[in-house]
Coordinates of C-alpha atoms in Angstrom, one line a residue:
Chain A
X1 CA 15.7 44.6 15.2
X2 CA 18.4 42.5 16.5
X3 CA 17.9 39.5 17.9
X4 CA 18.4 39.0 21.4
X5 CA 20.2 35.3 22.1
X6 CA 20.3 35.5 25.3
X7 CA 16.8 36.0 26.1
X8 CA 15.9 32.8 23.9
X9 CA 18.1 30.9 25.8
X10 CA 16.3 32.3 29.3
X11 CA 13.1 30.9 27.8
X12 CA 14.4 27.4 26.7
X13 CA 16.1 26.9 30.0
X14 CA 13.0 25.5 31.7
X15 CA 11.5 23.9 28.6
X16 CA 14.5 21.2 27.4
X17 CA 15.9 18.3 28.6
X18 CA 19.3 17.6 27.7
X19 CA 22.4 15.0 28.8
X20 CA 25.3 18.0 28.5
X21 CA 27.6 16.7 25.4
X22 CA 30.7 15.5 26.1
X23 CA 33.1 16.6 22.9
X24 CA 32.8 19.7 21.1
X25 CA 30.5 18.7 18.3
X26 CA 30.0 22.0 16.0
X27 CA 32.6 24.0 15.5
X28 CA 33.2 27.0 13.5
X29 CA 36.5 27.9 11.6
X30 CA 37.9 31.0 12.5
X31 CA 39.9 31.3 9.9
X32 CA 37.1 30.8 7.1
X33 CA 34.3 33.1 9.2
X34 CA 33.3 36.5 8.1
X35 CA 31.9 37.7 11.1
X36 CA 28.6 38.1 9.7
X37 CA 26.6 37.0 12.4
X38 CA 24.0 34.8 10.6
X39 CA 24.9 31.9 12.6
X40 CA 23.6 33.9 15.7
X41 CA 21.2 35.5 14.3
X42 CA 19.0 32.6 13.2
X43 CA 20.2 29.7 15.9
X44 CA 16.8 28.5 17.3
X45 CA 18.8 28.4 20.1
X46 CA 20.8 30.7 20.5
X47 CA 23.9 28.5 20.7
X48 CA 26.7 30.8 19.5
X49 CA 28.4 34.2 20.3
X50 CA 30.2 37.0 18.7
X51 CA 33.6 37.7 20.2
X52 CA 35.8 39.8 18.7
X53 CA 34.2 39.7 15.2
X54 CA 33.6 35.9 14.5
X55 CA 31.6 33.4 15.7
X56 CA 32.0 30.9 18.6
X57 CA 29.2 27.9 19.5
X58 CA 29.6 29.1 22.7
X59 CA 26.5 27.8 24.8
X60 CA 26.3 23.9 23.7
X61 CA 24.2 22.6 26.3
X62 CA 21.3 24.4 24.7
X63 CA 21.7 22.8 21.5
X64 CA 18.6 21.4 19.7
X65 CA 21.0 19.3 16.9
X66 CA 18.4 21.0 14.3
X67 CA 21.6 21.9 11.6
X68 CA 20.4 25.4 10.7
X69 CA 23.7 26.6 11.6
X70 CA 25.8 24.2 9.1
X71 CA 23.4 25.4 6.2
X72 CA 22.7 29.3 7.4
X73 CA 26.8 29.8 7.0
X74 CA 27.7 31.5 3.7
X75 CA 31.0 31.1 4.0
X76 CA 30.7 26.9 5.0
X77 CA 32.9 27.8 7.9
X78 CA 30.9 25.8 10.5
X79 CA 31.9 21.7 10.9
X80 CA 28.9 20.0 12.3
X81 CA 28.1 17.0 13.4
X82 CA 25.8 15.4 16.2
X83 CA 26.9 14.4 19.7
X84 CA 28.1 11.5 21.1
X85 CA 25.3 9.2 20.7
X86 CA 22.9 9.6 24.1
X87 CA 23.8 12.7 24.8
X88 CA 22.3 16.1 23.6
X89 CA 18.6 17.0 23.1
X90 CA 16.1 14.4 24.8
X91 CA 12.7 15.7 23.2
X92 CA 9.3 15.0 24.8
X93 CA 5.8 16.1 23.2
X94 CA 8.0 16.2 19.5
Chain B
X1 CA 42.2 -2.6 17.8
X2 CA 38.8 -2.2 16.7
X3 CA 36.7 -5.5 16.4
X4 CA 34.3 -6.7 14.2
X5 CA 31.6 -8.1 16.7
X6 CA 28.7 -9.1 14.5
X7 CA 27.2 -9.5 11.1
X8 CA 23.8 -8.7 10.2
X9 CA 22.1 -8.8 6.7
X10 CA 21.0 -5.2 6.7
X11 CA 21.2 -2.0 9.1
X12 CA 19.0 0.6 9.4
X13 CA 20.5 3.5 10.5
X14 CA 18.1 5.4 12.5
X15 CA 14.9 4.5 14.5
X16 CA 12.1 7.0 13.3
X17 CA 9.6 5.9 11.0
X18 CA 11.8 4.2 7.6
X19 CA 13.7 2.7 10.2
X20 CA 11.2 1.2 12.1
X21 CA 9.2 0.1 9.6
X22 CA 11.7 -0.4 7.3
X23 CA 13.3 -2.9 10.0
X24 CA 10.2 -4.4 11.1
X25 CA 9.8 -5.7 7.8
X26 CA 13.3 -6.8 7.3
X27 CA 13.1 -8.8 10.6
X28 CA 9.8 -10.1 9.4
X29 CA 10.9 -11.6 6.2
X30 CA 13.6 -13.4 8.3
X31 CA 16.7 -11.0 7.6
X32 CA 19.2 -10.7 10.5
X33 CA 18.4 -6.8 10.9
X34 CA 19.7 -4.6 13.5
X35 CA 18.5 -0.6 14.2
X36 CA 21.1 1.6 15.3
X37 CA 19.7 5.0 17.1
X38 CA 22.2 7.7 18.2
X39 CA 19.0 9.0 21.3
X40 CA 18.7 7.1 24.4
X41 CA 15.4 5.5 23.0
X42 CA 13.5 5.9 19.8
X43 CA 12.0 9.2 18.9
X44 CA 14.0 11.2 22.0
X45 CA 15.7 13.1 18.8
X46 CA 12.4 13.8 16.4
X47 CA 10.0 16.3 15.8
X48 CA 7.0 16.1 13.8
X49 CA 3.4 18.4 13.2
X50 CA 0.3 16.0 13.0
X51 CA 1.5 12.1 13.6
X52 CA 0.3 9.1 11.9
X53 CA -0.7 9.5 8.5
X54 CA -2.5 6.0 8.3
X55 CA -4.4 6.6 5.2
X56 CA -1.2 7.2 3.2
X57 CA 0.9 4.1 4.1
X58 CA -1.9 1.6 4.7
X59 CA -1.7 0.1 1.2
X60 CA 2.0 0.0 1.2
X61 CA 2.2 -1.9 4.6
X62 CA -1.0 -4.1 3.4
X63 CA 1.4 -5.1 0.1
X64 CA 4.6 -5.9 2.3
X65 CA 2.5 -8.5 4.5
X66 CA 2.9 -6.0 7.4
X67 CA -0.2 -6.7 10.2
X68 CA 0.0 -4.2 12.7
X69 CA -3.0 -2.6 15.1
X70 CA -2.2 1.3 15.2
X71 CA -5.2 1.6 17.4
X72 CA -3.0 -0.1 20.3
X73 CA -0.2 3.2 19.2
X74 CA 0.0 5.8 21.8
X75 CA -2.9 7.9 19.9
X76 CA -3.4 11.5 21.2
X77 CA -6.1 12.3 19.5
X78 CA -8.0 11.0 16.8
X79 CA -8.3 14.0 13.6
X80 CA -11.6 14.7 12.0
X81 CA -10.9 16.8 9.0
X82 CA -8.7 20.4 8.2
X83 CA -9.4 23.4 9.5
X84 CA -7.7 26.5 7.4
X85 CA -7.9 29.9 9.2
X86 CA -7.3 33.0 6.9
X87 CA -6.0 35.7 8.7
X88 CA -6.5 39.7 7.6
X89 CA -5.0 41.1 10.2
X90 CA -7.4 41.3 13.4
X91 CA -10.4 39.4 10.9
X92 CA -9.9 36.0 10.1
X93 CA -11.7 33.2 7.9
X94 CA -12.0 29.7 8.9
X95 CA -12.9 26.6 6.5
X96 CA -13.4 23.7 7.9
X97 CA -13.3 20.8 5.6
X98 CA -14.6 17.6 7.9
X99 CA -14.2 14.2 6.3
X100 CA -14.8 11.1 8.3
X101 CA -12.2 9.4 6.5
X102 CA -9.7 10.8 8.8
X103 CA -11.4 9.8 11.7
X104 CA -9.9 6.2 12.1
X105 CA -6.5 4.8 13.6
X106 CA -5.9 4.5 9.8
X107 CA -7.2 7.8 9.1
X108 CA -4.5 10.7 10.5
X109 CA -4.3 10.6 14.2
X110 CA -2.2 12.7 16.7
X111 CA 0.9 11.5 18.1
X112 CA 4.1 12.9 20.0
X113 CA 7.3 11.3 18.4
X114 CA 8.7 10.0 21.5
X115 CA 6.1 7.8 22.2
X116 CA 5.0 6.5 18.8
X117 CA 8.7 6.1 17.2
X118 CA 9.4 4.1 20.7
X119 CA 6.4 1.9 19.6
X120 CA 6.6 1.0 16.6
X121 CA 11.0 0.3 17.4
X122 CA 9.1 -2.4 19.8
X123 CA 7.0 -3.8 16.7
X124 CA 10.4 -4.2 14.8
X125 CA 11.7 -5.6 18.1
X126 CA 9.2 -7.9 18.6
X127 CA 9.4 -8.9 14.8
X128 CA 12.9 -9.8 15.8
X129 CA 15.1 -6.7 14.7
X130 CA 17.7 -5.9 17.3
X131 CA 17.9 -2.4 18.5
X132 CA 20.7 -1.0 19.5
X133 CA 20.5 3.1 21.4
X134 CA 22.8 5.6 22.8
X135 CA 24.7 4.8 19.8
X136 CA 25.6 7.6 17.1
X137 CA 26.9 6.3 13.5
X138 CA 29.7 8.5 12.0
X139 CA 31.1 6.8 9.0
X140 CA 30.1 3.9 7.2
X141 CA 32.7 1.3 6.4
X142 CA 33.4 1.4 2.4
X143 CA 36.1 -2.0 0.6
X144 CA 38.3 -0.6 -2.2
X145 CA 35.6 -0.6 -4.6
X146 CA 33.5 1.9 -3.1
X147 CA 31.2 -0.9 -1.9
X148 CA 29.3 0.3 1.1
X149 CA 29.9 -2.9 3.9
X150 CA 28.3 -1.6 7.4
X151 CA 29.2 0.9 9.7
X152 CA 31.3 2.9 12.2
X153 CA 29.7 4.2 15.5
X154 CA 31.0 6.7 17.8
X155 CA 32.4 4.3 20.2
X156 CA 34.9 3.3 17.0
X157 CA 32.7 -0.1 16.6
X158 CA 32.9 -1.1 13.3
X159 CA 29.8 -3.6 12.1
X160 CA 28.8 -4.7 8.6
X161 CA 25.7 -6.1 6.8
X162 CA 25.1 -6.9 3.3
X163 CA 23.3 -3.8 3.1
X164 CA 23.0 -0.3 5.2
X165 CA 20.1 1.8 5.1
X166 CA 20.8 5.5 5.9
X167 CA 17.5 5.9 8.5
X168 CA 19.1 8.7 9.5
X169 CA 17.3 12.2 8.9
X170 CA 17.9 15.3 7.3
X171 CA 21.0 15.8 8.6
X172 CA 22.1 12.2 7.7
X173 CA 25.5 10.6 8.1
X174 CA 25.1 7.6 5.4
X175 CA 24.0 9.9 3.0
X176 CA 26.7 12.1 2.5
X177 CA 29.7 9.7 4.0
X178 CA 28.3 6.9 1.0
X179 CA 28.9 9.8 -1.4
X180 CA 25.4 9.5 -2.3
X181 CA 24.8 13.4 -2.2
X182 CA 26.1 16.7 -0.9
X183 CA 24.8 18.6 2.2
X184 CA 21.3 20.0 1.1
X185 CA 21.0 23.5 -0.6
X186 CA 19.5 26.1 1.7
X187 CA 16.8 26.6 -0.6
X188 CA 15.2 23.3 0.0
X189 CA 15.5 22.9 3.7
X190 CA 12.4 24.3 5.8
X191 CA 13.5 25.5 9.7
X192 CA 10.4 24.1 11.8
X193 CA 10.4 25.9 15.4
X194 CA 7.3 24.1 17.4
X195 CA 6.1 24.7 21.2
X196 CA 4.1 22.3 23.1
X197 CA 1.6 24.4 24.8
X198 CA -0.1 21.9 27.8
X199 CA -4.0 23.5 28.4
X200 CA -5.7 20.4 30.2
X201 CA -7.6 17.9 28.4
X202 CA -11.0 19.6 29.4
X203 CA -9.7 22.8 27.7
X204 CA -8.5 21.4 25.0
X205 CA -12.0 19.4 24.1
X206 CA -14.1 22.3 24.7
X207 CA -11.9 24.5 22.5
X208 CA -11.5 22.3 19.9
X209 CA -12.9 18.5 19.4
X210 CA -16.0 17.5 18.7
X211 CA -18.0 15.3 21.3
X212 CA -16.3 12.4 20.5
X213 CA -13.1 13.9 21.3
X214 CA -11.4 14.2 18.1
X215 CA -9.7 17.4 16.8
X216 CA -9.3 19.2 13.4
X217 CA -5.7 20.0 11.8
X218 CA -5.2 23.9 11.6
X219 CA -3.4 25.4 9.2
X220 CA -3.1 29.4 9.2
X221 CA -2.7 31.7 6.2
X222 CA -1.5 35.5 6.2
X223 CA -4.0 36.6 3.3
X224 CA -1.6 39.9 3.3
X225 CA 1.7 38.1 2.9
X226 CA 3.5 38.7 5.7
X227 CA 5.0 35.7 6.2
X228 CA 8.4 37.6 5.3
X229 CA 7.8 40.1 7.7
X230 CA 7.8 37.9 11.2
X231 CA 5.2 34.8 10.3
X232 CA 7.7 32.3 8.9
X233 CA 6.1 30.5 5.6
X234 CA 4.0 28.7 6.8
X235 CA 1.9 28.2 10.6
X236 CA 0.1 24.9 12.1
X237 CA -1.8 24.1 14.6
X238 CA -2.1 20.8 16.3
X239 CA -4.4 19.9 19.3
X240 CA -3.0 17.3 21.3
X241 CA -4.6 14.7 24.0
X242 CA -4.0 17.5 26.7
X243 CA -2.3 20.6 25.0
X244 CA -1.7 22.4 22.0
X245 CA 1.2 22.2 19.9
X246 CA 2.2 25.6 17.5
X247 CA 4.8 25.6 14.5
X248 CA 6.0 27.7 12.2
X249 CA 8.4 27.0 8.8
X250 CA 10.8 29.4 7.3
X251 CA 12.9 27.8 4.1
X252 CA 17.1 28.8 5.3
X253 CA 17.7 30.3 2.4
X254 CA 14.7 33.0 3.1
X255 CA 15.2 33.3 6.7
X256 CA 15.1 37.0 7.9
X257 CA 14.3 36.4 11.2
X258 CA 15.5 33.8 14.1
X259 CA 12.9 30.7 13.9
X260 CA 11.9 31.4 17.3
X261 CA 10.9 34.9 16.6
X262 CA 8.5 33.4 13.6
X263 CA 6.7 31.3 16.3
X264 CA 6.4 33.9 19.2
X265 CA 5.0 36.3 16.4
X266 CA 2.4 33.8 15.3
X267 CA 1.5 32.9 18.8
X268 CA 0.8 36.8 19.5
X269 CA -1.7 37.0 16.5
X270 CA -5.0 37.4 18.0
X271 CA -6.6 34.7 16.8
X272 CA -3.8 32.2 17.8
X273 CA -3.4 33.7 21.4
X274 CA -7.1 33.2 21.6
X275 CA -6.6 29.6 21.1
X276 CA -3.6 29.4 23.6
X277 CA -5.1 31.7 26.3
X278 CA -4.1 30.2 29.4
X279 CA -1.6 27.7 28.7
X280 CA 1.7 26.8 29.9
X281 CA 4.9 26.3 27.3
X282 CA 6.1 23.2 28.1
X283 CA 8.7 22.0 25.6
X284 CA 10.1 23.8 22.4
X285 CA 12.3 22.3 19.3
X286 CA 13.7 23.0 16.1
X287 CA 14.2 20.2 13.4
X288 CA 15.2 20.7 9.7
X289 CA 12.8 19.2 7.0
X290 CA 14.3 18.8 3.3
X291 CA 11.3 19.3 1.1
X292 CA 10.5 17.3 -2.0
X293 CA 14.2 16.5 -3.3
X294 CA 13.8 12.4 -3.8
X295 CA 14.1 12.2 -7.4
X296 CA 16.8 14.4 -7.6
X297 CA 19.3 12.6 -5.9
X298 CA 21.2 9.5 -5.8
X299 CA 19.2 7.0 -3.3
X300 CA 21.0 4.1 -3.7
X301 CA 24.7 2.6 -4.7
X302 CA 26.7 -0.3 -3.8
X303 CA 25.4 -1.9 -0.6
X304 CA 23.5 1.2 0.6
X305 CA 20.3 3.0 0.1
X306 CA 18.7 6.0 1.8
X307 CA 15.1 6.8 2.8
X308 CA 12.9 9.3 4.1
X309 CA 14.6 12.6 5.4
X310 CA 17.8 11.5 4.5
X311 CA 16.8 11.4 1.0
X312 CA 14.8 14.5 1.2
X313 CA 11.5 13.1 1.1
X314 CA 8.8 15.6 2.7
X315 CA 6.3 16.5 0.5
X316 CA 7.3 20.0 -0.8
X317 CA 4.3 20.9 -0.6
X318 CA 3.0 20.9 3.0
X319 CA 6.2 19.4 4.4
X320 CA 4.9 16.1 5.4
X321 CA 7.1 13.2 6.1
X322 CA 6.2 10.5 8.1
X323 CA 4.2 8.6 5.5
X324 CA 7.4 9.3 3.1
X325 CA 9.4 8.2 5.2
X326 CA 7.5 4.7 6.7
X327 CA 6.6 4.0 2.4
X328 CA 10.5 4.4 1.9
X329 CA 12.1 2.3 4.6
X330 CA 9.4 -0.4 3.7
X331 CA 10.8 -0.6 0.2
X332 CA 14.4 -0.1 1.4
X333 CA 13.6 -3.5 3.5
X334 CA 11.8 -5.0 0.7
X335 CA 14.7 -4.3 -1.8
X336 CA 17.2 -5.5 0.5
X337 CA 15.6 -8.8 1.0
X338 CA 15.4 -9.5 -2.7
X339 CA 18.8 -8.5 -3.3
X340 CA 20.2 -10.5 -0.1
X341 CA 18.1 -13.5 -2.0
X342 CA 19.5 -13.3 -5.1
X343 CA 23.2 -12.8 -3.6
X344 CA 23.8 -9.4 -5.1
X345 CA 23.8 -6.2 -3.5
X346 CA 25.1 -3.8 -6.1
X347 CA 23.7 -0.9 -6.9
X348 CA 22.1 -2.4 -10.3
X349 CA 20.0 -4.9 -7.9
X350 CA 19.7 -1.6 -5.0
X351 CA 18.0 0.5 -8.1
X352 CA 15.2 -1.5 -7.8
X353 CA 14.3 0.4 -4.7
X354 CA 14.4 4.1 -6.3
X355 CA 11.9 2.3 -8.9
X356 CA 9.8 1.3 -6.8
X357 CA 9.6 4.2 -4.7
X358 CA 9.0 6.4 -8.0
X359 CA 6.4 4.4 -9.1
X360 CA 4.1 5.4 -5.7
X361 CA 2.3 8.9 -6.0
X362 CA 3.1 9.7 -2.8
X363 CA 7.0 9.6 -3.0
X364 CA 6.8 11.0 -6.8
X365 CA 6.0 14.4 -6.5
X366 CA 7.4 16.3 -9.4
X367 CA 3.8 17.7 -10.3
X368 CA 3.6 18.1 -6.4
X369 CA 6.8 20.1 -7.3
X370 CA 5.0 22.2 -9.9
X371 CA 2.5 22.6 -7.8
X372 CA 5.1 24.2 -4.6
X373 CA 6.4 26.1 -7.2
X374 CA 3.8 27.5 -8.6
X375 CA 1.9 28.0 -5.3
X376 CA 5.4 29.7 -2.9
X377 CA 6.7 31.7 -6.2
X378 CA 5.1 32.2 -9.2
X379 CA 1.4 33.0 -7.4
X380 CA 2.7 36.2 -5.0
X381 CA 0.0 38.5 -6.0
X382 CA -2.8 40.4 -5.2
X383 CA -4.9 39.6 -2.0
X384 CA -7.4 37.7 -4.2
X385 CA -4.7 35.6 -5.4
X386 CA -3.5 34.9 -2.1
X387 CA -7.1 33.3 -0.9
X388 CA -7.1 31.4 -4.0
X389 CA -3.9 29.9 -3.3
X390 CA -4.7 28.9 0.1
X391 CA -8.1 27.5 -1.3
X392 CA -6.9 25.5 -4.0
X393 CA -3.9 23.9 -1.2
X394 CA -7.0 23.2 0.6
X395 CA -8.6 21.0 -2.1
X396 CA -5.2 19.4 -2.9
X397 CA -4.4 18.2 0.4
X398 CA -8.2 15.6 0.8
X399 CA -7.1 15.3 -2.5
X400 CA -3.7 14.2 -1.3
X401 CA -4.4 11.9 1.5
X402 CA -7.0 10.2 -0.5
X403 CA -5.5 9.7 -3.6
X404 CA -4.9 6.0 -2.7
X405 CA -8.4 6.2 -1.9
X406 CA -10.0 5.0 -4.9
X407 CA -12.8 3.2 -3.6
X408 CA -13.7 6.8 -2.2
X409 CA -13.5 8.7 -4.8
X410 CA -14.5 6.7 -7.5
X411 CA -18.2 7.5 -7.1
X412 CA -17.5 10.9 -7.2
X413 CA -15.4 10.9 -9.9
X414 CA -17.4 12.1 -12.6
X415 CA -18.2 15.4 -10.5
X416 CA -14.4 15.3 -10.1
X417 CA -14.1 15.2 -13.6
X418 CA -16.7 18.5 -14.2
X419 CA -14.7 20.1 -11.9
X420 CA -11.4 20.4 -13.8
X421 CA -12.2 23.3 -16.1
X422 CA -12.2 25.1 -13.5
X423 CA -9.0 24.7 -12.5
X424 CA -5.6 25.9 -14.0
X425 CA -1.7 25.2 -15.0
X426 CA 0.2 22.3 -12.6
X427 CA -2.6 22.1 -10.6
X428 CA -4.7 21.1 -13.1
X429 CA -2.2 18.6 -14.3
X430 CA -2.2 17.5 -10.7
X431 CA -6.0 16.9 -10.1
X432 CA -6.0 15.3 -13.6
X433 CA -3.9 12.5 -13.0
X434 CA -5.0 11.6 -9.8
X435 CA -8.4 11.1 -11.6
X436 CA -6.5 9.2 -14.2
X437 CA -4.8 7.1 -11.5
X438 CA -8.4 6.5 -9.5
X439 CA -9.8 5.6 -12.2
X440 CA -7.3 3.1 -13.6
X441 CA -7.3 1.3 -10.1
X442 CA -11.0 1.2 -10.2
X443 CA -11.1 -0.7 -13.5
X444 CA -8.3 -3.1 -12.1

């Protein structure tokens, strides 16, 4: 079964809050990614996107700052760090 | 040019619980103390299961002087025992285990993060820390010698103290910037995926608290194993004042399926949907737990120390961290007054910290360690097996909330005792010293 990013996203949309990040805080290597999808697969947010064989973080203003992404990456091709301080997630009922 | 604006004696990066508590009891030993948190106010960036885990941090708190009424926090619910459901596909098995030691302020109670983090920041604020939000640290300031000095925020601010306290979670910055350690190994980091489900508060007590309103803590076992197969490896439960909150776990390095789709497969079990029927979502989030890595890292060199998540201290067992982390930033703060005393921050004077925090059986937890291993890897058999591994977690965790219980357990020690030989391997090692450790504090 493949997962389907886009219909994660559609169900997050109504539950988060979020102050949209100002700088491009993750960011994945082109040059080190395999294309293997992993980073898509398992984002609990469905944050990235295939296009043309390697991964983008391509939707941002869904990101929950959790880091599965930097450790999910076999090939350590993702640079992650968290967003400018106020921005990003704001959680309620955590 | 970037300015040095202010000096403090210690930082604590991060405003969850060891930086909270770790800087309310800075501030109240009189050290110039300043919290840095990157979200807009405390707690805005956490996650947790079941809040306050009174009855594990009590005696450390007692011990640091600390006088704080947790029955002024913003309590959800108050918990009344553990409630273990073992599923068989459509049949299921429940076990309550009710204990009214949980049913206290300083028992376990229920909180959401964003409102008790927020509180206890205004304890330390009150205390007279200085809080300072919206503010993300990315490097910390290091002299020649490799001395950590203070550190850098987002905004290029550069600000120094005697000693800096990476508060700063799983993910954390002064962890890995201070060389301490490396990012973590996907084999000891847990994905947690949990929904806040809102029912009513009339729902919610019929369904699940007893008259007085408080509310067990679930936990949910796939006696068939199929955690791999959609379930995550591991499920709570946790009624709320007015809704329900569902999680599941999933270790990265086993991952086979997006987090979410562990969660929306464990809401959709029968039983579970039962318990949700009628609700409304109303948030969702995802937050890493390291689990069980303390004494295996580096937690302290010159000038700096790290605590809680960011020196992977979740029990491995059950994932807890809240109590780890509060014990943690307490000692961090207690360590760094001492040190700050004495006029030597080093990381020979900072070591005192990592002893201390080794000496506490809630923060040691290589038996604990045993015990995850043997329970996750070594025990993967038959169905029998599996019910007996969920039973024996359910005597461990009493076992491990009370163990600083002693005035508890020491009149039923000698059944305690008895009931050993019935018990096996790590776990047995386990259950052996805690007797051993009851017992020594009764006689003292």
């Amino acid at each position: 079964m493949k997962f389907e990013a886009e219909e994660l996203r559609e169900m997050i949309r109504n539950l988060i809050e979020m102050i949209p990040n100002s700088r491009k805080n993750i960011r994945v290597n082109i040059e080190l990614c395999s294309g293997c999808e992993r980073c898509y697969e398992f984002c609990p947010a469905g944050c990235f996107k295939i296009v043309n064989g390697k991964s983008v973080w391509q939707f941002p203003d869904f990101c929950l700052e959790c880091g599965t992404c930097n450790y999910i990456c076999p090939e350590d091709a993702i640079s992650w760090s968290y967003p400018k301080g106020g921005e990003g997630i704001i959680y309620r009922y955590g | 040019m970037v300015k040095q604006i202010s000096d403090y004696d210690v930082i604590f990066v991060g405003a969850g619980p060891a930086g909270s508590w770790g800087g309310l009891t800075a501030a109240s030993r009189g050290l110039k103390t300043l919290i840095i948190e990157r979200g807009r106010s405390p707690g805005k960036k956490n996650v947790s299961g079941f809040g306050f885990p009174g009855m594990l941090i009590k005696r450390t708190l007692d011990s640091a002087g600390i006088d704080v009424d947790v029955s002024e926090a913003p309590i959800e619910r108050l918990t009344n025992g553990m409630l273990f459901y073992f599923f068989d596909g459509e049949e299921a098995t429940e076990l309550y285990t009710k204990d009214h030691v949980y049913k206290s302020p300083w028992g376990i109670f229920m909180a959401y993060r964003d409102r008790l983090d927020a509180w206890v920041a205004q304890k330390a604020v009150e205390r007279g820390a200085e809080l300072k939000t919206s503010t993300c640290v990315v490097d910390v300031i290091k002299n020649e010698g490799g001395t950590v000095e203070g550190v850098i925020t987002d905004e290029g601010e550069k600000i120094k103290a005697q000693v800096t306290v990476g508060a700063d979670g799983v993910n954390s910055v002064v962890a890995t910037k201070s060389g301490l350690r490396e990012k973590w190994s996907p084999s000891v980091v847990t994905t947690a995926v949990k929904m806040d489900v809102y029912l009513g508060r009339e729902v919610v007590d019929e369904r699940f608290a007893d008259s007085d309103g408080s509310v067990p803590i679930m936990q949910f076992y796939d006696i068939r194993d199929l955690w791999h197969e959609g379930l995550g490896t591991n499920a709570w439960t946790y009624a709320m004042g007015d809704s329900v909150s569902v999680a599941t776990f999933c270790m990265i390095s086993d991952m086979r399926f997006n987090p979410y789709e562990y969660l929306r497969n464990f809401m959709e079990y029968p039983h579970v949907k039962k318990l949700l029927r009628g609700g409304k979502p109303r948030s969702y989030m995802a937050h890493l737990i390291p689990m069980g890595q303390f004494s295996k890292i580096r937690t302290f060199g010159d000038g700096v120390l790290i605590t809680g998540d960011a020196a992977g201290c979740p029990n491995p067992v059950h994932g807890g961290g809240y109590g780890e982390a509060t014990i943690t930033g307490i000692y961090a703060a207690l360590t760094a007054v001492k040190a700050i005393e004495k006029g030597d921050t080093s990381s020979e004077t900072l070591r005192n910290y990592n002893d201390m925090a080794l000496k506490n059986p809630i923060i040691e937890y290589k038996d604990h360690w045993e015990y995850a291993d043997w329970l996750y890897n070594d025990f993967k058999m038959e169905n029998l097996h599996k019910i007996l591994q969920s039973l024996t977690t359910m005597v461990y965790m009493p076992l491990y909330w009370q163990t600083l219980l002693s005035e508890i357990y020491t009149p039923i020690l000698p059944k305690l005792k008895k009931a050993i030989k019935w018990l096996n391997g790590p776990y047995r090692k386990i259950v052996t010293e805690t007797i051993n450790r009851i017992g020594k504090e009764g006689e003292s």
